[in-house]
Amino acid sequence: MSKKLVAFFSASGVTEKVAKKLAAVTEAELFEIKPQVPYTNADLDWNNKNSRSSVEMNDPSSRPVVATKLENMENYDTVFLGFPIWWYVAPTIIHTFLESYDFSGKTVITFCTSGSSGMGKTDQILKGACAPSVHWIAGKRFSAGVSEESLSDWVKELKL
């Protein structure tokens, strides 16, 4: 039986709620991708072109520092990777996370939260940050109120 991990970044708590439900239905361990410098409400103001999130998302090389490192990534076979959608892609801290570990031979499945924005080319972009031997499964967008039953149905569709 494979060992699963739900790793997630949540700026406002929405993705965290979905990640916790997903961990429960998959019997996975949970890891929060926390920025070394937490985001404030002002940092997340996408209407302000000088806000931290706007500056990071306008710089593809931006790599916010992750506060803690997962010490046992080699123990997991399947990693569900969750994040909010910012500007139709994953926040740049997700790149920091992916570039910090060796995902060779693992299955990575993305999921995101958004009120309405789709994932765009998120999976294509993120997959490029991993070794070619990663089994990448394109993700799905969920709303904040997704039920455990809906998440369970999605996981069954994945046929892991």
XYZ file of C-alpha atoms in Angstrom:
160
model
C 0.000 0.000 0.000
C 1.405 3.378 -0.963
C 2.028 6.083 1.563
C 0.285 9.349 0.743
C 0.969 12.977 1.565
C -1.247 16.023 1.163
C 1.085 19.029 0.921
C -0.597 22.403 0.639
C -0.117 26.150 0.675
C -3.032 28.217 1.936
C -2.858 31.985 2.153
C -6.351 32.552 3.538
C -7.358 29.180 4.981
C -9.556 27.989 2.097
C -7.038 25.539 0.626
C -6.211 24.319 4.126
C -9.841 23.278 4.696
C -9.915 21.328 1.434
C -6.491 19.772 2.149
C -7.638 18.542 5.567
C -10.743 16.939 4.050
C -8.630 15.338 1.304
C -6.153 13.981 3.867
C -9.040 12.462 5.795
C -10.551 10.689 2.779
C -7.179 9.434 1.486
C -5.746 8.559 4.909
C -2.753 10.715 4.002
C -0.371 12.661 6.167
C -0.657 16.444 6.002
C 2.105 19.008 5.441
C 1.553 22.742 5.261
C 3.847 24.684 2.947
C 4.292 27.773 5.101
C 6.154 30.815 3.835
C 9.031 31.952 6.021
C 7.422 35.394 5.926
C 3.639 34.943 6.297
C 1.373 36.807 3.896
C -0.660 39.691 5.281
C -3.970 40.869 3.844
C -2.098 43.757 2.217
C 0.342 41.244 0.655
C -2.599 39.425 -0.927
C -4.239 42.518 -2.452
C -4.241 41.546 -6.127
C -5.640 44.988 -7.020
C -2.389 46.580 -5.855
C 0.362 45.992 -8.415
C 2.940 46.629 -5.675
C 1.550 44.066 -3.226
C 3.814 41.146 -2.402
C 1.654 38.594 -4.233
C 1.429 40.796 -7.340
C 5.191 41.337 -7.404
C 5.883 37.612 -6.947
C 3.415 36.559 -9.612
C 4.857 39.049 -12.094
C 8.322 37.555 -11.601
C 8.452 33.910 -12.777
C 11.804 33.466 -11.020
C 10.346 34.451 -7.638
C 10.849 31.710 -5.055
C 9.445 32.628 -1.619
C 11.279 30.756 1.127
C 9.418 27.892 2.783
C 9.604 28.046 6.593
C 9.955 24.313 7.317
C 11.319 21.385 5.371
C 9.622 18.020 5.189
C 12.277 15.631 6.452
C 10.894 12.378 5.061
C 9.759 13.028 1.483
C 11.364 9.749 0.410
C 8.717 7.880 2.442
C 5.832 8.970 0.190
C 4.735 7.388 -3.066
C 1.830 9.730 -3.793
C 1.789 13.472 -3.156
C -1.370 15.540 -3.474
C -0.221 19.137 -3.939
C -2.721 21.881 -3.140
C -2.739 25.643 -3.549
C -4.985 28.591 -4.348
C -5.000 29.797 -7.945
C -3.373 33.210 -8.353
C -3.506 34.801 -11.790
C -4.552 31.421 -13.287
C -1.455 29.620 -12.002
C 0.002 28.281 -8.762
C 1.671 30.747 -6.381
C 5.434 30.796 -6.822
C 5.976 29.209 -3.386
C 4.740 25.972 -4.990
C 7.769 26.103 -7.288
C 9.984 26.533 -4.226
C 8.424 23.397 -2.731
C 8.750 21.318 -5.912
C 12.357 22.383 -6.454
C 13.270 21.460 -2.860
C 12.682 17.702 -3.148
C 13.339 14.771 -5.428
C 9.986 13.541 -6.744
C 11.520 10.862 -8.998
C 9.243 7.846 -9.234
C 6.445 9.486 -7.243
C 2.909 10.264 -8.314
C 2.060 13.956 -7.962
C -1.574 15.067 -8.171
C -2.453 18.727 -7.976
C -5.594 20.308 -6.603
C -6.455 23.934 -6.220
C -9.029 26.245 -4.759
C -10.613 29.172 -6.488
C -13.968 30.844 -6.539
C -14.068 30.788 -10.320
C -10.620 30.829 -11.944
C -9.523 27.681 -13.708
C -6.084 26.099 -13.558
C -4.976 27.351 -16.963
C -1.565 25.878 -17.796
C -0.703 25.304 -14.125
C -0.036 21.577 -14.452
C 2.166 21.996 -17.523
C 4.207 24.667 -15.763
C 4.595 22.792 -12.478
C 5.385 19.453 -14.090
C 8.380 21.104 -15.729
C 9.897 21.687 -12.284
C 10.053 17.929 -11.613
C 12.148 15.041 -12.853
C 10.879 13.304 -16.013
C 10.223 10.124 -13.996
C 7.428 11.783 -12.005
C 3.976 10.389 -12.737
C 2.038 13.656 -12.955
C -1.749 13.663 -12.759
C -3.427 16.888 -13.836
C -5.327 18.556 -11.071
C -8.795 19.731 -10.349
C -10.244 22.952 -8.969
C -12.458 22.808 -5.890
C -14.576 25.416 -4.205
C -14.166 26.162 -0.509
C -17.213 24.145 0.477
C -16.392 20.908 -1.348
C -17.646 17.873 0.555
C -15.580 14.912 1.676
C -17.873 12.773 -0.479
C -16.997 14.789 -3.604
C -13.293 14.544 -2.800
C -13.631 10.811 -2.227
C -15.384 10.407 -5.587
C -12.567 12.351 -7.287
C -9.891 10.189 -5.670
C -11.740 7.021 -6.800
C -11.737 8.408 -10.362
C -7.950 8.710 -10.181
C -7.631 4.917 -9.761
C -4.448 5.154 -7.745
